[in-house]
Short mmCIF file of C-alpha atoms in Angstrom, two decimals:
data_model
loop_
_atom_site.label_atom_id
_atom_site.label_comp_id
_atom_site.label_asym_id
_atom_site.label_seq_id
_atom_site.Cartn_x
_atom_site.Cartn_y
_atom_site.Cartn_z
CA MET A 1 66.79 134.22 85.41
CA LYS A 2 69.19 136.52 87.27
CA LEU A 3 71.71 136.55 90.13
CA SER A 4 70.71 137.23 93.72
CA GLY A 5 72.08 136.94 97.22
CA LEU A 6 72.37 133.57 98.93
CA GLY A 7 69.94 134.48 101.69
CA ALA A 8 69.64 131.88 104.44
CA TRP A 9 72.11 129.66 102.61
CA ASN A 10 74.86 131.97 103.88
CA LEU A 11 74.35 130.31 107.26
CA TYR A 12 75.40 126.96 105.77
CA PHE A 13 78.67 128.38 104.49
CA LEU A 14 79.38 130.36 107.67
CA ALA A 15 78.96 127.20 109.75
CA LYS A 16 81.32 125.32 107.42
CA PHE A 17 83.88 128.12 107.61
CA ALA A 18 83.84 127.80 111.39
CA LEU A 19 84.18 124.00 111.28
CA PHE A 20 87.04 124.28 108.79
CA TYR A 21 88.81 126.89 110.90
CA TYR A 22 88.81 124.55 113.89
CA GLY A 23 89.95 121.59 111.77
CA ALA A 24 86.71 119.66 112.23
CA ILE A 25 86.25 119.27 108.46
CA ASP A 26 88.18 119.64 105.24
CA PHE A 27 86.96 122.15 102.62
CA ASN A 28 86.88 121.55 98.89
CA VAL A 29 86.77 125.06 97.43
CA LEU A 30 85.62 124.05 93.94
CA THR A 31 82.56 122.02 94.97
CA ASN A 32 81.51 124.56 97.61
CA ALA A 33 81.93 127.45 95.15
CA ALA A 34 79.86 125.54 92.57
CA LEU A 35 77.12 125.07 95.13
CA ALA A 36 77.20 128.79 95.97
CA ALA A 37 77.00 129.65 92.26
CA LEU A 38 73.95 127.42 91.82
CA LEU A 39 72.21 128.97 94.81
CA ALA A 40 72.99 132.50 93.56
CA ILE A 41 70.90 131.93 90.41
CA LYS A 42 67.34 133.21 90.78
CA PHE A 43 64.79 131.68 88.44
CA ASN A 44 61.72 133.56 87.27
CA LYS A 45 59.44 130.53 87.62
CA SER A 46 58.66 129.54 91.19
CA THR A 47 58.75 125.84 90.27
CA PHE A 48 62.36 126.10 89.14
CA GLU A 49 63.20 128.17 92.18
CA LYS A 50 61.80 125.50 94.52
CA LEU A 51 63.59 122.77 92.59
CA LYS A 52 66.85 124.74 92.95
CA HIS A 53 66.53 124.79 96.73
CA VAL A 54 65.68 121.08 96.86
CA LEU A 55 68.70 120.19 94.73
CA GLY A 56 70.79 122.65 96.72
CA GLY A 57 69.81 120.91 99.94
CA ILE A 58 70.77 117.52 98.53
CA PHE A 59 74.09 118.80 97.20
CA ALA A 60 74.78 120.63 100.47
CA ILE A 61 74.43 117.40 102.46
CA ILE A 62 76.59 115.44 100.01
CA ILE A 63 79.34 118.10 99.96
CA LEU A 64 79.29 118.44 103.76
CA TYR A 65 79.71 114.68 104.09
CA GLN A 66 82.57 114.69 101.57
CA ASP A 67 84.24 117.54 103.44
CA SER A 68 83.86 115.72 106.75
CA TRP A 69 86.29 113.10 108.01
CA LEU A 70 83.60 110.44 108.09
CA PRO A 71 84.28 107.23 106.12
CA PRO A 72 83.34 107.27 102.41
CA ILE A 73 79.78 106.11 101.68
CA ASN A 74 80.99 103.08 99.72
CA ARG A 75 82.94 101.92 102.76
CA LEU A 76 79.88 102.32 105.00
CA THR A 77 77.78 100.22 102.62
CA LYS A 78 80.39 97.46 102.81
CA GLN A 79 80.07 97.54 106.59
CA ALA A 80 76.27 97.62 106.52
CA GLY A 81 76.00 94.02 107.67
CA ASN A 82 78.14 94.71 110.74
CA VAL A 83 76.41 98.02 111.51
CA GLN A 84 73.06 96.22 111.61
CA ASP A 85 74.34 94.28 114.62
CA PHE A 86 74.76 97.46 116.70
CA SER A 87 72.31 97.78 119.58
CA PHE A 88 69.95 100.76 119.71
CA GLY A 89 71.71 102.07 122.79
CA TYR A 90 75.09 102.00 121.03
CA PHE A 91 73.67 103.81 118.00
CA PHE A 92 72.39 106.55 120.31
CA GLU A 93 75.76 106.75 122.05
CA LEU A 94 77.63 107.15 118.74
CA LEU A 95 75.17 109.81 117.60
CA ALA A 96 75.82 111.77 120.78
CA ARG A 97 79.55 111.74 119.99
CA VAL A 98 79.04 113.03 116.45
CA ILE A 99 76.55 115.73 117.42
CA SER A 100 77.83 117.18 120.69
CA VAL A 101 76.08 119.70 122.91
CA ASP A 102 78.86 122.21 122.26
CA MET A 103 78.32 121.84 118.52
CA LEU A 104 74.58 122.46 118.85
CA LEU A 105 75.15 125.49 121.09
CA ALA A 106 77.68 126.94 118.64
CA LEU A 107 75.26 126.43 115.74
CA PHE A 108 72.52 128.13 117.77
CA VAL A 109 74.76 131.15 118.47
CA ILE A 110 75.78 131.45 114.80
CA THR A 111 72.13 131.24 113.72
CA VAL A 112 70.99 133.95 116.13
CA CYS A 113 73.90 136.22 115.21
CA PHE A 114 73.15 135.70 111.51
CA TRP A 115 69.47 136.46 112.02
CA TYR A 116 70.20 139.56 114.08
CA THR A 117 72.90 141.07 111.84
CA SER A 118 71.52 140.10 108.43
CA GLN A 119 69.55 143.35 108.33
CA TRP A 120 72.66 145.46 107.81
CA LEU A 121 75.43 143.01 106.79
CA ARG A 122 75.73 141.61 103.27
CA PHE A 123 76.49 137.99 104.16
CA THR A 124 76.68 136.91 100.53
CA THR A 125 79.72 139.15 100.18
CA ILE A 126 81.21 137.61 103.35
CA THR A 127 80.63 134.11 101.94
CA ILE A 128 82.32 134.97 98.65
CA VAL A 129 85.27 136.53 100.48
CA GLY A 130 85.53 133.41 102.66
CA LEU A 131 85.62 131.13 99.60
CA LEU A 132 88.27 133.32 97.98
CA LEU A 133 90.41 133.36 101.15
CA ILE A 134 90.36 129.59 101.49
CA GLY A 135 91.12 129.19 97.81
CA TRP A 136 93.95 131.71 98.04
CA GLN A 137 95.52 130.01 101.05
CA GLY A 138 95.52 126.79 99.06
CA GLU A 139 94.03 123.53 100.19
CA GLY A 140 97.48 121.92 100.30
CA GLU A 141 98.52 124.11 103.23
CA GLN A 142 95.62 123.14 105.45
CA PRO A 143 95.61 120.14 107.79
CA GLY A 144 94.65 116.95 106.06
CA THR A 145 94.97 118.24 102.52
CA VAL A 146 96.97 116.90 99.61
CA VAL A 147 100.74 117.08 99.95
CA ASN A 148 103.47 117.28 97.37
CA ALA A 149 104.08 113.76 96.17
CA ASN A 150 107.81 114.33 96.08
CA SER A 151 109.19 114.64 99.61
CA THR A 152 112.63 115.89 100.50
CA ASN A 153 115.35 114.73 102.85
CA THR A 154 115.12 111.12 101.69
CA THR A 155 118.50 109.82 100.64
CA ILE A 156 120.24 106.50 100.44
CA ARG A 157 122.20 105.78 103.61
CA ASN A 158 125.40 103.79 103.72
CA GLU A 159 124.43 102.18 107.02
CA PRO A 160 123.59 98.62 108.02
CA ILE A 161 119.97 97.87 107.20
CA ASN A 162 117.65 97.17 110.11
CA GLN A 163 113.92 96.80 110.29
CA ALA A 164 113.39 100.33 111.65
CA GLN A 165 114.84 101.93 108.56
CA VAL A 166 113.16 102.22 105.19
CA ILE A 167 115.91 102.71 102.60
CA THR A 168 114.68 105.29 100.10
CA ARG A 169 115.97 107.19 97.10
CA GLU A 170 115.93 110.93 96.62
CA SER A 171 112.59 112.48 95.68
CA GLN A 172 110.63 109.29 96.25
CA THR A 173 106.87 109.54 96.35
CA PRO A 174 105.04 108.10 99.37
CA ASP A 175 103.86 105.23 97.18
CA GLN A 176 107.45 104.35 96.33
CA LYS A 177 108.41 104.53 100.00
CA LEU A 178 105.57 102.21 100.89
CA SER A 179 106.61 99.78 98.18
CA ASP A 180 110.18 99.83 99.50
CA PHE A 181 108.92 99.15 103.01
CA TYR A 182 106.91 96.09 102.00
CA GLN A 183 109.77 94.88 99.81
CA GLN A 184 112.16 95.00 102.77
CA GLN A 185 109.62 93.37 105.07
CA SER A 186 109.14 90.51 102.59
CA HIS A 187 112.69 89.32 103.32
CA LEU A 188 112.12 88.99 107.08
CA ILE A 189 111.53 85.53 108.55
CA SER A 190 112.08 84.06 112.00
CA HIS A 191 114.18 80.91 112.05
CA PHE A 192 112.94 78.54 114.73
CA PRO A 193 115.20 75.76 116.05
CA SER A 194 114.47 72.15 115.18
CA GLN A 195 113.98 71.37 118.87
CA VAL A 196 113.62 73.18 122.19
CA ASN A 197 117.08 73.76 123.64
CA GLY A 198 116.65 73.69 127.38
CA GLU A 199 113.63 73.34 129.61
CA LEU A 200 110.16 73.20 128.08
CA PHE A 201 107.87 76.17 128.56
CA ASP A 202 104.32 77.16 127.66
CA VAL A 203 103.63 80.07 125.33
CA ILE A 204 100.54 82.13 126.20
CA VAL A 205 99.44 85.12 124.11
CA LEU A 206 96.78 87.49 125.48
CA ASN A 207 95.41 89.53 122.57
CA ILE A 208 93.50 92.51 124.04
CA CYS A 209 91.05 94.52 121.97
CA SER A 210 91.04 98.33 122.36
CA MET A 211 93.98 99.39 124.51
CA ALA A 212 96.49 101.94 123.17
CA ILE A 213 99.02 104.20 124.86
CA ASP A 214 96.71 107.14 124.19
CA ASP A 215 93.83 105.36 125.95
CA LEU A 216 95.99 104.70 129.01
CA ASN A 217 96.97 108.37 129.10
CA ALA A 218 93.29 109.31 128.92
CA ILE A 219 92.48 107.31 132.08
CA GLY A 220 95.68 108.25 133.92
CA VAL A 221 97.44 104.87 133.75
CA SER A 222 101.14 104.61 132.91
CA VAL A 223 102.56 101.73 130.91
CA GLU A 224 105.33 101.18 133.48
CA ASP A 225 102.85 100.85 136.35
CA MET A 226 100.44 98.66 134.43
CA PHE A 227 103.22 96.21 133.53
CA ASN A 228 105.33 96.71 136.65
CA ASP A 229 105.61 92.95 137.15
CA PHE A 230 106.56 92.17 133.53
CA ASP A 231 110.10 91.63 132.29
CA VAL A 232 109.98 93.29 128.86
CA VAL A 233 107.68 96.23 128.04
CA PHE A 234 107.19 97.79 124.59
CA SER A 235 106.09 101.41 124.94
CA ASP A 236 105.68 102.02 121.18
CA PHE A 237 104.44 98.77 119.67
CA ASN A 238 102.84 99.12 116.24
CA SER A 239 99.63 97.11 115.88
CA ALA A 240 99.74 97.99 112.13
CA THR A 241 95.94 98.20 111.90
CA SER A 242 92.96 99.48 113.85
CA TYR A 243 90.59 96.54 113.37
CA SER A 244 90.46 93.27 115.30
CA GLY A 245 90.47 90.66 112.55
CA PRO A 246 93.50 92.01 110.66
CA ALA A 247 95.31 92.63 113.98
CA ALA A 248 94.83 89.02 115.05
CA ILE A 249 96.03 87.72 111.68
CA ARG A 250 99.13 89.92 111.83
CA LEU A 251 99.93 88.62 115.32
CA LEU A 252 99.41 84.99 114.33
CA ARG A 253 101.65 85.56 111.26
CA ALA A 254 104.32 87.31 113.33
CA SER A 255 107.11 85.02 112.08
CA CYS A 256 107.33 86.96 108.81
CA GLY A 257 107.62 90.68 108.08
CA GLN A 258 104.67 93.03 107.76
CA THR A 259 102.51 92.61 104.67
CA SER A 260 99.87 94.74 103.00
CA GLN A 261 96.25 94.54 104.10
CA THR A 262 95.29 92.67 100.92
CA ALA A 263 97.95 90.01 101.48
CA LEU A 264 96.46 89.19 104.89
CA PHE A 265 93.49 87.56 103.24
CA SER A 266 95.43 85.13 101.12
CA ASP A 267 97.54 82.15 102.08
CA ALA A 268 101.01 82.78 103.49
CA PRO A 269 104.06 80.50 103.65
CA GLU A 270 103.74 78.02 106.51
CA GLN A 271 106.84 79.38 108.25
CA CYS A 272 105.04 82.72 108.76
CA TYR A 273 102.51 81.26 111.22
CA LEU A 274 103.76 81.61 114.80
CA PHE A 275 101.65 78.81 116.25
CA LYS A 276 102.42 76.42 113.40
CA ASN A 277 106.11 76.93 114.11
CA LEU A 278 105.45 76.01 117.72
CA GLU A 279 103.38 72.98 116.76
CA LYS A 280 106.32 71.63 114.77
CA LEU A 281 108.23 71.56 118.06
CA GLY A 282 105.56 69.53 119.80
CA TYR A 283 103.38 72.32 121.15
CA GLN A 284 99.65 71.72 121.43
CA SER A 285 97.80 74.91 120.47
CA SER A 286 94.42 76.08 121.71
CA VAL A 287 92.13 79.03 121.02
CA VAL A 288 90.31 80.76 123.88
CA MET A 289 88.02 83.80 123.66
CA ASN A 290 85.72 85.56 126.10
CA HIS A 291 83.18 86.22 123.33
CA ASP A 292 81.46 84.16 120.64
CA GLY A 293 83.69 85.46 117.82
CA HIS A 294 80.83 85.90 115.36
CA PHE A 295 81.13 89.66 114.76
CA ASP A 296 82.89 90.31 111.44
CA ASP A 297 83.58 86.54 111.41
CA PHE A 298 86.49 86.97 113.81
CA LYS A 299 86.58 83.29 114.65
CA GLY A 300 86.66 82.36 110.96
CA LEU A 301 89.46 84.82 110.20
CA VAL A 302 91.63 83.43 112.99
CA ASN A 303 90.99 79.93 111.73
CA ARG A 304 91.47 80.47 108.00
CA PHE A 305 94.12 83.18 107.83
CA GLY A 306 95.77 82.90 111.26
CA GLY A 307 96.58 79.21 111.06
CA LEU A 308 94.70 78.27 114.26
CA ASN A 309 92.31 75.47 113.39
CA ASP A 310 91.45 74.51 116.95
CA LYS A 311 87.88 74.80 118.15
CA PRO A 312 87.60 77.57 120.76
CA LEU A 313 87.14 76.62 124.40
CA ASN A 314 83.45 76.24 125.32
CA ILE A 315 82.56 79.10 127.68
CA ASP A 316 78.75 79.04 127.55
CA SER A 317 78.39 78.04 131.21
CA LEU A 318 80.75 80.72 132.54
CA PRO A 319 79.61 83.99 134.18
CA VAL A 320 78.80 86.93 131.91
CA ALA A 321 80.67 90.11 132.89
CA GLN A 322 79.52 92.45 130.10
CA TYR A 323 77.30 92.74 127.06
CA GLY A 324 78.83 93.92 123.80
CA PHE A 325 77.75 96.70 121.44
CA ASP A 326 75.63 94.06 119.68
CA ASP A 327 74.16 92.80 122.99
CA SER A 328 76.14 89.55 122.74
CA PRO A 329 77.54 88.17 126.03
CA ILE A 330 81.13 88.89 127.01
CA TYR A 331 82.32 86.46 129.65
CA SER A 332 84.51 87.16 132.66
CA ASP A 333 88.19 87.16 131.66
CA GLY A 334 89.16 85.63 134.99
CA ALA A 335 86.60 82.84 134.69
CA VAL A 336 87.55 82.03 131.09
CA LEU A 337 91.30 81.92 131.79
CA ASP A 338 90.75 79.79 134.90
CA SER A 339 88.58 77.43 132.88
CA TRP A 340 91.39 76.95 130.36
CA LEU A 341 93.86 76.24 133.17
CA LYS A 342 91.58 73.63 134.71
CA ASN A 343 90.28 71.95 131.56
CA GLU A 344 92.92 72.17 128.83
CA ALA A 345 96.26 73.30 130.26
CA GLN A 346 96.74 70.05 132.14
CA ASP A 347 96.74 67.91 129.00
CA CYS A 348 99.32 69.76 126.90
CA GLU A 349 103.04 69.77 127.47
CA PRO A 350 104.05 72.20 126.26
CA CYS A 351 101.02 74.44 125.61
CA ALA A 352 100.60 77.24 123.08
CA MET A 353 97.47 79.24 123.90
CA TYR A 354 95.97 82.20 122.02
CA TYR A 355 93.48 84.23 124.06
CA ASN A 356 91.33 87.04 122.68
CA THR A 357 89.32 89.40 124.86
CA THR A 358 86.86 92.14 123.89
CA SER A 359 86.30 93.40 127.44
CA LEU A 360 87.54 96.90 126.50
CA HIS A 361 85.67 97.21 123.20
CA ASP A 362 83.69 100.36 122.55
CA GLY A 363 79.98 100.08 123.34
CA ASN A 364 80.28 97.40 126.02
CA GLN A 365 77.93 97.52 129.01
CA LEU A 366 78.70 96.06 132.43
CA ALA A 367 76.35 93.23 133.35
CA ASN A 368 73.86 93.88 136.17
CA LYS A 369 74.73 97.59 136.21
CA LYS A 370 72.82 100.62 135.01
CA ARG A 371 73.68 101.70 131.50
CA MET A 372 76.86 103.76 131.26
CA ASN A 373 78.55 105.60 128.45
CA SER A 374 81.20 103.15 127.27
CA LEU A 375 83.86 105.86 127.51
CA GLU A 376 82.96 106.42 131.16
CA SER A 377 83.02 102.71 131.92
CA TYR A 378 86.38 102.14 130.23
CA PRO A 379 88.47 102.76 133.41
CA ILE A 380 86.30 100.28 135.32
CA ARG A 381 86.53 97.66 132.61
CA HIS A 382 90.27 98.22 132.27
CA ALA A 383 90.83 97.80 136.01
CA ASN A 384 88.76 94.59 136.00
CA LEU A 385 90.72 93.18 133.06
CA LEU A 386 94.09 93.94 134.67
CA SER A 387 92.92 92.40 137.93
CA ASP A 388 91.88 89.22 136.10
CA ILE A 389 95.22 89.05 134.25
CA ASN A 390 97.19 89.51 137.47
CA ARG A 391 95.17 86.75 139.15
CA PHE A 392 95.80 84.53 136.11
CA ILE A 393 99.54 85.18 136.47
CA GLN A 394 99.38 84.20 140.13
CA ASN A 395 97.65 80.95 139.18
CA LEU A 396 100.32 80.27 136.55
CA GLU A 397 103.04 80.81 139.15
CA LYS A 398 101.31 78.44 141.58
CA ARG A 399 101.15 75.77 138.88
CA GLY A 400 104.96 75.62 138.84
CA ARG A 401 105.44 75.31 135.06
CA ASN A 402 107.63 77.52 132.91
CA VAL A 403 105.59 80.06 130.94
CA MET A 404 106.33 82.79 128.42
CA LEU A 405 103.36 85.16 128.69
CA MET A 406 102.82 87.88 126.08
CA VAL A 407 100.24 90.68 126.29
CA VAL A 408 99.59 92.23 122.87
CA PRO A 409 96.73 94.70 122.26
CA GLU A 410 95.01 94.54 118.87
CA HIS A 411 94.60 98.32 118.58
CA GLY A 412 93.39 101.28 120.61
CA ALA A 413 89.88 102.27 121.67
CA ALA A 414 90.21 105.87 120.40
CA LEU A 415 88.84 107.12 123.71
CA LYS A 416 89.61 110.77 123.03
CA GLY A 417 89.13 110.91 119.28
CA ASP A 418 90.73 113.71 117.27
CA LYS A 419 89.97 116.26 114.56
CA VAL A 420 89.51 113.54 111.98
CA GLN A 421 87.68 110.81 113.88
CA PHE A 422 85.25 111.13 116.76
CA ALA A 423 85.79 109.00 119.87
CA GLY A 424 85.47 105.30 119.11
CA LEU A 425 85.86 105.64 115.33
CA ARG A 426 88.83 103.63 114.03
CA GLU A 427 88.33 103.78 110.27
CA ILE A 428 91.74 105.44 109.81
CA PRO A 429 94.64 103.70 111.62
CA SER A 430 96.00 106.90 113.15
CA PRO A 431 99.20 106.89 115.27
CA THR A 432 97.28 107.21 118.54
CA ILE A 433 95.23 104.10 117.71
CA VAL A 434 98.01 101.82 116.46
CA SER A 435 100.62 102.75 119.09
CA VAL A 436 99.88 100.14 121.75
CA PRO A 437 101.66 98.82 124.87
CA ALA A 438 102.88 95.23 124.69
CA ALA A 439 104.70 93.22 127.35
CA ILE A 440 106.34 89.85 128.03
CA LYS A 441 106.66 88.02 131.33
CA PHE A 442 108.76 84.92 131.94
CA ILE A 443 107.38 82.71 134.69
CA GLY A 444 109.58 80.01 136.17
CA PRO A 445 111.58 79.28 139.34
CA ASP A 446 114.99 79.61 137.66
CA VAL A 447 114.36 82.64 135.41
CA LYS A 448 116.93 85.41 135.87
CA SER A 449 114.89 88.61 136.08
CA TYR A 450 116.57 91.73 137.45
CA SER A 451 114.46 94.70 136.41
CA GLN A 452 111.87 95.80 133.89
CA ILE A 453 113.38 96.23 130.41
CA MET A 454 111.67 99.09 128.54
CA ILE A 455 111.77 99.05 124.72
CA ASN A 456 110.98 102.60 123.58
CA GLU A 457 111.77 102.22 119.87
CA SER A 458 108.98 101.41 117.43
CA THR A 459 108.58 97.63 117.11
CA SER A 460 105.96 95.26 115.81
CA TYR A 461 104.94 91.61 115.61
CA PHE A 462 108.11 90.28 114.00
CA ALA A 463 110.08 91.34 117.10
CA LEU A 464 107.82 89.13 119.26
CA SER A 465 108.42 86.14 117.01
CA GLU A 466 112.17 86.74 117.18
CA ILE A 467 112.06 86.74 120.97
CA VAL A 468 110.08 83.49 120.98
CA ALA A 469 112.63 81.90 118.62
CA LYS A 470 115.55 83.09 120.76
CA THR A 471 113.88 81.75 123.90
CA LEU A 472 113.51 78.36 122.25
CA GLU A 473 117.21 78.39 121.31
CA THR A 474 118.55 79.35 124.75
CA ASN A 475 117.96 77.90 128.18
CA VAL A 476 116.37 80.99 129.73
CA PHE A 477 114.14 78.96 132.03
CA GLY A 478 117.10 76.90 133.19
CA GLY A 479 118.87 80.02 134.36
CA ASN A 480 121.64 79.81 131.76
CA ASN A 481 120.69 82.98 129.89
CA SER A 482 119.34 86.38 130.91
CA ILE A 483 116.24 88.02 129.53
CA ALA A 484 118.30 91.06 128.57
CA ASN A 485 120.18 88.92 126.04
CA LEU A 486 116.90 88.04 124.32
CA VAL A 487 116.17 91.64 123.40
CA GLU A 488 119.63 92.57 122.13
CA ASN A 489 119.58 93.76 118.51
CA LEU A 490 115.80 93.54 118.55
CA PRO A 491 114.31 94.28 115.09
CA LYS A 492 112.65 97.68 114.92
CA ALA A 493 109.77 98.61 112.64
CA PRO A 494 108.66 101.89 111.01
CA LYS A 495 105.10 102.84 111.89
CA VAL A 496 103.13 101.79 108.85
CA ALA A 497 99.49 100.84 109.40
CA GLU A 498 96.71 99.79 107.06
CA ASN A 499 92.99 99.10 106.94
CA ALA A 500 90.93 98.22 103.89
CA GLY A 501 91.44 101.17 101.54
CA THR A 502 93.32 103.26 104.14
CA ILE A 503 97.07 103.51 104.78
CA MET A 504 98.96 105.52 107.40
CA MET A 505 102.71 106.07 107.09
CA TYR A 506 105.22 108.52 108.49
CA VAL A 507 106.90 110.81 105.97
CA ASN A 508 109.62 113.11 107.32
CA LYS A 509 108.50 112.36 110.88
CA ARG A 510 104.88 113.31 110.18
CA PRO A 511 101.94 110.91 109.75
CA TYR A 512 100.35 110.87 106.30
CA ILE A 513 97.31 108.96 105.09
CA GLN A 514 96.06 107.64 101.78
CA LEU A 515 92.35 106.94 101.33
CA ASP A 516 91.14 104.57 98.60
CA GLY A 517 94.30 104.94 96.52
CA GLU A 518 94.00 108.72 96.18
CA GLU A 519 96.64 111.37 96.95
CA TRP A 520 98.55 111.26 100.24
CA SER A 521 97.63 113.91 102.79
CA ALA A 522 98.98 115.01 106.17
CA TYR A 523 97.01 113.63 109.10
CA PRO A 524 95.79 116.61 111.19
CA GLN A 525 97.50 116.80 114.58
CA GLY A 526 96.37 118.40 117.82
#
């Protein structure tokens, strides 16, 4: 047994150096150096030498996966049941995003250069120097690596407390900051009046899957133009998660402050449920979806943890507009909303309707059209959805009843992706995924509406509940109060977002993430 050069294994490390340089992966120096040390040992017996390369190949794959930004294996196994529902076409589409043509071409160039120059360059020396350089620079200085737990510039402020401000003590760790945030949020509750003061009005909530500010920028659509006919527009609304089920629960529990991900899946005080608060005032609630709600038990989550026990509107006879990533039918938004107006909206006075649409979800295919990449079809699907919503608004206006209409996206589609997550991956609730556009429109003949009110500060679900409560207390639809008064002193919210095992939070104006309870690290930007 003796030491030798790494041979062809140098190519593995050179490729990883390149990926690390461009921020495509992280790089754990210790595990990679251990792998290099193992591969540098040359055994006298050929059997041991072959076994070394087999083990080296296994370890190389494991270490590369750990260094990548892909979700941990244990999290993938938990999602195995959902992944099995993916269609073959969607699997192929996702694979094409992970392994791009540019990546394959770059690997080809590196391989040819390595092969050509290996005759006179000692690549093992280059690999060792590369490992030493990365180790010398320190993993903590690279994007996405562990940060100092104690952050600076966090002091107690002698200012009035509002929901946009997390009061912290000097040298707090991110965990302590997060605890303070949830502690402050636990004191927030909307106080609804005992009766509607003024004219009755319907409350309609359109919960849209996969539409963030970043997605709109990617397809060249501005928030102002998209909601040009709405009264109040939120340009930095925090969805607080990047998955549909938790997002819907958070919206339906908007009457209390933001809770942790774990708390979503346990019972909450009755006053936290937005629709239950409306039902106490005589509202008749209904659930409408343009999909069957079976994926990830979305329908069950809305029922059990969102406080909506109503059976969803039957849409089986309506026209199918798309097919989802699991080949399930997705019905026309316009047809579904019109069906609710004709079949259920006539019998409730007032109505409280929750609508969920997956028309913009990743992997969808337009019905009766040739297969398209879901990223390419997104602008078409977005235009169709907006057209259906605008037609729905026109039908509401023709009906002549007072309506408070809210459009609230669940999360973004991650159309562009970033260094950490390829396009469509939403495992980490990054700022570009959870920053969504929300809007409110008041429909009624006597509503005083002068111009679009743009809310640019970070807000979240509790602000929506507060606006609903204020609208119930004042006679906005009778013309005795302006919409501008409803958004005065609107509660703000720091951008904290959470998925199962993953938390994103801003520290000193930079996004940081925590994965599976481990150390906090800066989220790579750019």
